[in-house]
mmCIF file of C-alpha atoms and ligand atoms in Angstrom:
data_model
loop_
_atom_site.group_PDB
_atom_site.id
_atom_site.type_symbol
_atom_site.label_atom_id
_atom_site.label_comp_id
_atom_site.label_asym_id
_atom_site.label_seq_id
_atom_site.Cartn_x
_atom_site.Cartn_y
_atom_site.Cartn_z
ATOM 1 C CA UNK A 2 -72.403 147.887 96.525
ATOM 2 C CA UNK A 3 -71.846 150.467 93.952
ATOM 3 C CA UNK A 4 -68.248 150.205 92.471
ATOM 4 C CA UNK A 5 -66.896 153.810 92.141
ATOM 5 C CA UNK A 6 -66.713 155.149 88.604
ATOM 6 C CA UNK A 7 -64.285 157.605 87.884
ATOM 7 C CA UNK A 8 -64.243 159.349 84.235
ATOM 8 C CA UNK A 9 -61.765 162.158 82.906
ATOM 9 C CA UNK A 10 -63.700 164.498 80.384
ATOM 10 C CA UNK A 11 -60.868 166.322 78.678
ATOM 11 C CA UNK A 12 -63.393 168.387 76.794
ATOM 12 C CA UNK A 13 -61.700 170.194 73.496
ATOM 13 C CA UNK A 14 -58.141 169.565 75.109
ATOM 14 C CA UNK A 15 -55.400 167.437 73.607
ATOM 15 C CA UNK A 16 -53.818 167.058 70.445
ATOM 16 C CA UNK A 17 -52.703 163.060 69.506
ATOM 17 C CA UNK A 18 -49.395 163.500 70.548
ATOM 18 C CA UNK A 19 -50.420 164.774 73.924
ATOM 19 C CA UNK A 20 -53.137 161.924 73.977
ATOM 20 C CA UNK A 21 -50.376 159.374 73.344
ATOM 21 C CA UNK A 22 -48.298 160.863 76.042
ATOM 22 C CA UNK A 23 -50.809 160.854 78.662
ATOM 23 C CA UNK A 24 -52.069 157.379 78.153
ATOM 24 C CA UNK A 25 -48.550 156.109 78.142
ATOM 25 C CA UNK A 26 -48.081 157.310 81.783
ATOM 26 C CA UNK A 27 -51.519 156.734 82.963
ATOM 27 C CA UNK A 28 -51.730 152.763 82.027
ATOM 28 C CA UNK A 29 -48.868 151.914 83.922
ATOM 29 C CA UNK A 30 -49.722 154.002 86.874
ATOM 30 C CA UNK A 31 -53.449 152.484 87.392
ATOM 31 C CA UNK A 32 -53.085 149.162 86.103
ATOM 32 C CA UNK A 33 -53.509 147.540 89.741
ATOM 33 C CA UNK A 34 -56.414 149.720 90.413
ATOM 34 C CA UNK A 35 -59.273 146.935 90.447
ATOM 35 C CA UNK A 36 -62.164 148.644 92.556
ATOM 36 C CA UNK A 37 -62.761 151.401 90.623
ATOM 37 C CA UNK A 38 -64.193 151.820 87.167
ATOM 38 C CA UNK A 39 -61.874 154.220 85.053
ATOM 39 C CA UNK A 40 -63.015 155.933 81.791
ATOM 40 C CA UNK A 41 -61.071 158.511 79.533
ATOM 41 C CA UNK A 42 -63.233 160.806 77.296
ATOM 42 C CA UNK A 43 -60.995 162.227 74.884
ATOM 43 C CA UNK A 44 -61.978 164.683 71.826
ATOM 44 C CA UNK A 45 -63.235 162.795 68.912
ATOM 45 C CA UNK A 46 -59.938 163.185 67.233
ATOM 46 C CA UNK A 47 -58.242 161.202 69.612
ATOM 47 C CA UNK A 48 -60.812 158.323 70.040
ATOM 48 C CA UNK A 49 -58.864 156.253 67.737
ATOM 49 C CA UNK A 50 -55.368 156.413 69.142
ATOM 50 C CA UNK A 51 -56.803 156.230 72.543
ATOM 51 C CA UNK A 52 -58.685 153.139 71.653
ATOM 52 C CA UNK A 53 -55.616 151.488 70.229
ATOM 53 C CA UNK A 54 -53.345 152.612 73.317
ATOM 54 C CA UNK A 55 -55.915 151.523 75.998
ATOM 55 C CA UNK A 56 -56.400 147.987 74.642
ATOM 56 C CA UNK A 57 -55.844 145.096 77.038
ATOM 57 C CA UNK A 58 -55.791 147.975 80.054
ATOM 58 C CA UNK A 59 -58.566 148.351 82.606
ATOM 59 C CA UNK A 60 -59.447 151.626 81.372
ATOM 60 C CA UNK A 61 -62.764 152.336 79.550
ATOM 61 C CA UNK A 62 -63.033 154.628 76.624
ATOM 62 C CA UNK A 63 -65.769 157.319 76.403
ATOM 63 C CA UNK A 64 -67.112 160.011 73.954
ATOM 64 C CA UNK A 65 -67.971 163.201 74.966
ATOM 65 C CA UNK A 66 -71.289 163.331 72.903
ATOM 66 C CA UNK A 67 -73.050 161.582 70.056
ATOM 67 C CA UNK A 68 -75.918 162.324 67.695
ATOM 68 C CA UNK A 69 -79.048 160.426 67.603
ATOM 69 C CA UNK A 70 -79.130 159.504 63.942
ATOM 70 C CA UNK A 71 -77.526 156.388 62.707
ATOM 71 C CA UNK A 72 -76.131 157.783 59.531
ATOM 72 C CA UNK A 73 -76.917 160.222 56.962
ATOM 73 C CA UNK A 74 -76.425 163.560 55.974
ATOM 74 C CA UNK A 75 -75.607 165.243 59.193
ATOM 75 C CA UNK A 76 -72.563 167.107 58.600
ATOM 76 C CA UNK A 77 -70.296 167.329 61.441
ATOM 77 C CA UNK A 78 -72.021 164.639 63.540
ATOM 78 C CA UNK A 79 -70.794 161.324 64.820
ATOM 79 C CA UNK A 80 -73.265 158.357 65.242
ATOM 80 C CA UNK A 81 -73.442 155.542 68.030
ATOM 81 C CA UNK A 82 -72.548 153.021 65.733
ATOM 82 C CA UNK A 83 -69.438 155.184 64.761
ATOM 83 C CA UNK A 84 -68.718 155.639 68.516
ATOM 84 C CA UNK A 85 -68.787 151.680 69.226
ATOM 85 C CA UNK A 86 -66.780 150.758 66.365
ATOM 86 C CA UNK A 87 -63.828 153.091 67.655
ATOM 87 C CA UNK A 88 -63.926 151.127 70.902
ATOM 88 C CA UNK A 89 -66.318 153.146 73.111
ATOM 89 C CA UNK A 90 -67.850 151.627 76.002
ATOM 90 C CA UNK A 91 -69.549 154.912 77.352
ATOM 91 C CA UNK A 92 -70.674 158.460 75.961
ATOM 92 C CA UNK A 93 -71.353 161.384 77.915
ATOM 93 C CA UNK A 94 -74.822 163.123 77.095
ATOM 94 C CA UNK A 95 -76.460 166.032 77.967
ATOM 95 C CA UNK A 96 -73.018 167.852 79.498
ATOM 96 C CA UNK A 97 -73.943 171.671 80.407
ATOM 97 C CA UNK A 98 -71.521 172.734 78.008
ATOM 98 C CA UNK A 99 -73.583 170.943 74.977
ATOM 99 C CA UNK A 100 -76.688 172.396 76.775
ATOM 100 C CA UNK A 101 -75.436 176.121 77.161
ATOM 101 C CA UNK A 102 -73.427 176.584 73.926
ATOM 102 C CA UNK A 103 -75.258 174.255 71.342
ATOM 103 C CA UNK A 104 -78.844 174.748 72.685
ATOM 104 C CA UNK A 105 -79.335 171.140 73.481
ATOM 105 C CA UNK A 106 -82.765 170.685 74.853
ATOM 106 C CA UNK A 107 -83.788 168.043 77.225
ATOM 107 C CA UNK A 108 -85.927 166.342 74.241
ATOM 108 C CA UNK A 109 -82.753 166.299 72.194
ATOM 109 C CA UNK A 110 -80.756 164.706 75.474
ATOM 110 C CA UNK A 111 -83.422 162.251 75.722
ATOM 111 C CA UNK A 112 -83.174 161.100 71.690
ATOM 112 C CA UNK A 113 -79.428 160.834 72.152
ATOM 113 C CA UNK A 114 -79.742 158.530 75.089
ATOM 114 C CA UNK A 115 -82.252 156.400 73.399
ATOM 115 C CA UNK A 116 -80.141 155.944 70.219
ATOM 116 C CA UNK A 117 -76.537 155.257 72.210
ATOM 117 C CA UNK A 118 -78.239 152.491 74.278
ATOM 118 C CA UNK A 119 -79.646 151.039 71.142
ATOM 119 C CA UNK A 120 -76.238 150.954 69.901
ATOM 120 C CA UNK A 121 -75.227 149.200 73.374
ATOM 121 C CA UNK A 122 -73.187 152.177 74.852
ATOM 122 C CA UNK A 123 -73.388 152.984 78.476
ATOM 123 C CA UNK A 124 -74.498 156.473 79.110
ATOM 124 C CA UNK A 125 -73.031 159.135 81.425
ATOM 125 C CA UNK A 126 -75.876 161.422 81.794
ATOM 126 C CA UNK A 127 -75.209 165.124 82.849
ATOM 127 C CA UNK A 128 -77.598 166.919 84.961
ATOM 128 C CA UNK A 129 -77.231 169.966 87.110
ATOM 129 C CA UNK A 130 -78.423 173.634 88.260
ATOM 130 C CA UNK A 131 -77.152 177.315 87.555
ATOM 131 C CA UNK A 132 -76.081 179.591 90.186
ATOM 132 C CA UNK A 133 -79.208 181.487 89.551
ATOM 133 C CA UNK A 134 -81.396 178.430 89.929
ATOM 134 C CA UNK A 135 -79.602 177.665 93.025
ATOM 135 C CA UNK A 136 -80.193 180.929 94.613
ATOM 136 C CA UNK A 137 -83.549 181.017 93.758
ATOM 137 C CA UNK A 138 -83.928 177.751 95.372
ATOM 138 C CA UNK A 139 -85.123 175.774 92.329
ATOM 139 C CA UNK A 140 -82.120 173.162 92.529
ATOM 140 C CA UNK A 141 -84.271 170.356 93.044
ATOM 141 C CA UNK A 142 -87.169 171.529 90.103
ATOM 142 C CA UNK A 143 -84.225 171.623 87.620
ATOM 143 C CA UNK A 144 -83.042 168.266 88.642
ATOM 144 C CA UNK A 145 -86.494 166.731 88.487
ATOM 145 C CA UNK A 146 -87.398 167.980 84.997
ATOM 146 C CA UNK A 147 -83.915 167.119 83.772
ATOM 147 C CA UNK A 148 -84.417 163.482 84.934
ATOM 148 C CA UNK A 149 -87.858 163.097 84.145
ATOM 149 C CA UNK A 150 -87.336 164.536 80.364
ATOM 150 C CA UNK A 151 -83.865 163.074 79.757
ATOM 151 C CA UNK A 152 -84.494 159.404 81.131
ATOM 152 C CA UNK A 153 -88.217 159.370 79.687
ATOM 153 C CA UNK A 154 -88.605 155.569 78.201
ATOM 154 C CA UNK A 155 -85.147 154.665 79.251
ATOM 155 C CA UNK A 156 -84.513 151.692 81.002
ATOM 156 C CA UNK A 157 -81.829 151.491 84.182
ATOM 157 C CA UNK A 158 -79.417 149.685 82.564
ATOM 158 C CA UNK A 159 -75.983 151.013 81.807
ATOM 159 C CA UNK A 160 -77.036 154.463 82.927
ATOM 160 C CA UNK A 161 -74.686 156.340 84.866
ATOM 161 C CA UNK A 162 -75.899 159.987 86.173
ATOM 162 C CA UNK A 163 -73.468 162.696 86.615
ATOM 163 C CA UNK A 164 -74.484 165.646 88.705
ATOM 164 C CA UNK A 165 -72.834 168.545 87.565
ATOM 165 C CA UNK A 166 -73.840 172.166 89.447
ATOM 166 C CA UNK A 167 -72.924 174.598 86.588
ATOM 167 C CA UNK A 168 -71.627 177.075 89.019
ATOM 168 C CA UNK A 169 -68.838 174.560 89.978
ATOM 169 C CA UNK A 170 -67.676 173.713 86.746
ATOM 170 C CA UNK A 171 -64.142 175.211 85.769
ATOM 171 C CA UNK A 172 -64.459 177.819 88.559
ATOM 172 C CA UNK A 173 -62.531 176.204 91.325
ATOM 173 C CA UNK A 174 -65.821 176.432 93.737
ATOM 174 C CA UNK A 175 -66.554 172.773 94.584
ATOM 175 C CA UNK A 176 -70.088 171.865 96.043
ATOM 176 C CA UNK A 177 -69.542 171.018 99.550
ATOM 177 C CA UNK A 178 -69.790 167.611 100.582
ATOM 178 C CA UNK A 179 -73.340 168.466 102.252
ATOM 179 C CA UNK A 180 -74.577 169.980 99.257
ATOM 180 C CA UNK A 181 -73.128 167.183 97.026
ATOM 181 C CA UNK A 182 -74.881 164.592 99.310
ATOM 182 C CA UNK A 183 -78.127 166.335 99.152
ATOM 183 C CA UNK A 184 -78.263 166.591 95.519
ATOM 184 C CA UNK A 185 -77.202 163.151 94.881
ATOM 185 C CA UNK A 186 -80.009 161.748 97.642
ATOM 186 C CA UNK A 187 -82.508 163.923 95.631
ATOM 187 C CA UNK A 188 -81.224 162.444 92.442
ATOM 188 C CA UNK A 189 -81.451 158.757 93.740
ATOM 189 C CA UNK A 190 -85.058 159.626 95.224
ATOM 190 C CA UNK A 191 -85.986 160.671 91.716
ATOM 191 C CA UNK A 192 -84.523 157.619 90.096
ATOM 192 C CA UNK A 193 -86.559 155.619 92.497
ATOM 193 C CA UNK A 194 -89.888 156.595 91.023
ATOM 194 C CA UNK A 195 -88.628 155.554 87.406
ATOM 195 C CA UNK A 196 -86.522 152.540 88.453
ATOM 196 C CA UNK A 197 -88.008 151.529 91.811
ATOM 197 C CA UNK A 198 -85.242 149.674 93.704
ATOM 198 C CA UNK A 199 -82.906 149.075 90.958
ATOM 199 C CA UNK A 200 -82.227 152.989 91.646
ATOM 200 C CA UNK A 201 -79.865 151.921 94.404
ATOM 201 C CA UNK A 202 -77.533 150.229 91.944
ATOM 202 C CA UNK A 203 -77.291 153.398 89.660
ATOM 203 C CA UNK A 204 -73.889 155.177 89.995
ATOM 204 C CA UNK A 205 -74.311 158.780 90.383
ATOM 205 C CA UNK A 206 -71.075 160.730 90.007
ATOM 206 C CA UNK A 207 -70.128 164.224 91.393
ATOM 207 C CA UNK A 208 -68.700 166.520 88.574
ATOM 208 C CA UNK A 209 -67.193 170.347 89.225
ATOM 209 C CA UNK A 210 -63.875 171.448 90.105
ATOM 210 C CA UNK A 211 -62.830 167.865 91.257
ATOM 211 C CA UNK A 212 -59.596 167.683 92.551
ATOM 212 C CA UNK A 213 -56.726 165.250 94.445
ATOM 213 C CA UNK A 214 -57.506 167.311 97.503
ATOM 214 C CA UNK A 215 -61.311 167.444 97.644
ATOM 215 C CA UNK A 216 -61.979 163.725 95.954
ATOM 216 C CA UNK A 217 -61.754 161.889 99.051
ATOM 217 C CA UNK A 218 -64.381 164.190 101.256
ATOM 218 C CA UNK A 219 -66.430 163.751 97.857
ATOM 219 C CA UNK A 220 -66.075 160.204 97.905
ATOM 220 C CA UNK A 221 -66.839 159.852 101.553
ATOM 221 C CA UNK A 222 -70.578 160.737 100.820
ATOM 222 C CA UNK A 223 -73.207 158.181 100.767
ATOM 223 C CA UNK A 224 -74.832 158.890 97.585
ATOM 224 C CA UNK A 225 -71.425 159.928 95.745
ATOM 225 C CA UNK A 226 -70.257 157.048 93.498
ATOM 226 C CA UNK A 227 -67.658 158.725 91.774
ATOM 227 C CA UNK A 228 -66.597 161.771 89.806
ATOM 228 C CA UNK A 229 -66.632 163.305 86.285
ATOM 229 C CA UNK A 230 -63.476 165.373 86.325
ATOM 230 C CA UNK A 231 -62.608 168.100 83.891
ATOM 231 C CA UNK A 232 -59.747 170.488 84.308
ATOM 232 C CA UNK A 233 -57.747 168.091 86.947
ATOM 233 C CA UNK A 234 -58.042 165.265 84.362
ATOM 234 C CA UNK A 235 -55.750 166.918 82.235
ATOM 235 C CA UNK A 236 -52.445 166.547 84.190
ATOM 236 C CA UNK A 237 -51.873 162.811 84.236
ATOM 237 C CA UNK A 238 -50.452 163.129 87.878
ATOM 238 C CA UNK A 239 -53.736 164.691 89.291
ATOM 239 C CA UNK A 240 -55.985 162.354 87.278
ATOM 240 C CA UNK A 241 -53.720 159.569 88.784
ATOM 241 C CA UNK A 242 -54.158 160.727 92.370
ATOM 242 C CA UNK A 243 -57.791 161.013 91.849
ATOM 243 C CA UNK A 244 -58.251 157.432 90.560
ATOM 244 C CA UNK A 245 -56.262 156.280 93.492
ATOM 245 C CA UNK A 246 -58.446 158.393 96.040
ATOM 246 C CA UNK A 247 -58.381 155.492 98.393
ATOM 247 C CA UNK A 248 -54.959 155.738 99.211
ATOM 248 C CA UNK A 249 -54.943 159.399 100.053
ATOM 249 C CA UNK A 250 -57.197 158.329 102.650
HETATM 250 P P1 LIG B 5 -64.214 170.790 85.972
HETATM 251 O O1 LIG B 5 -63.610 169.627 86.594
HETATM 252 O O2 LIG B 5 -63.106 171.349 85.159
HETATM 253 O O3 LIG B 5 -64.887 171.791 86.761
HETATM 254 O O4 LIG B 5 -65.295 170.347 84.872
HETATM 255 C C1 LIG B 5 -66.314 169.506 85.489
HETATM 256 C C2 LIG B 5 -66.968 168.916 84.327
HETATM 257 O O5 LIG B 5 -67.651 169.867 83.408
HETATM 258 C C3 LIG B 5 -66.706 167.521 83.866
HETATM 259 O O6 LIG B 5 -67.426 166.970 82.960
#
């Protein structure tokens, strides 16, 4: 049985006081949720305060990105060791916004995953097709390549895959349950080529306009094991409802 994993990706949002305020409402509201792994990925600037305020809670801390070198002259970058040191258990790698705006290629994504895992971090590895790729019937080709190149030489342990169709991110257009299930089943099949039976234990999250309204039907899909939530994770009451999706059934 795969335990559901629900993570908030705040992207470039929230100041220190907004981070504190969110966490002070969120922690008590979800403290009894035992059957879902919950993670928050605030911006780098909020990690320290989040780490302090999440201590002794059931919420894991995640970073939104990391560089692959351990240290040195890389102005503006943050190393896996720094992420671990500040209290992160997970890191998001390969988000489509990094691929799109910062030209992150599969090779870079792979180097980041190698390095993050070496430092003991769990990785939330993002993949997904654009609208043009979907319309051209290339969804599976894109996923296949991103998985093969991104996970080259990586063992299965502590890998969480996030399927985030680019056309569904921040657009209010969620994939239907059928579209999500179809892509997730394909991803699991490809993971099977890499990891054999262990692919059944890997959690595959859906991301792209997840809301309190649609989380239930997405989570009902056989191969959807959780969600990576952007916009709807910024409002604490919405993210609480998403984490407690079982109560909304
Ligand atoms: P939205 O939930 O805002 O569509 O963002 C999804 C996402 O990119 C999470 O990583």
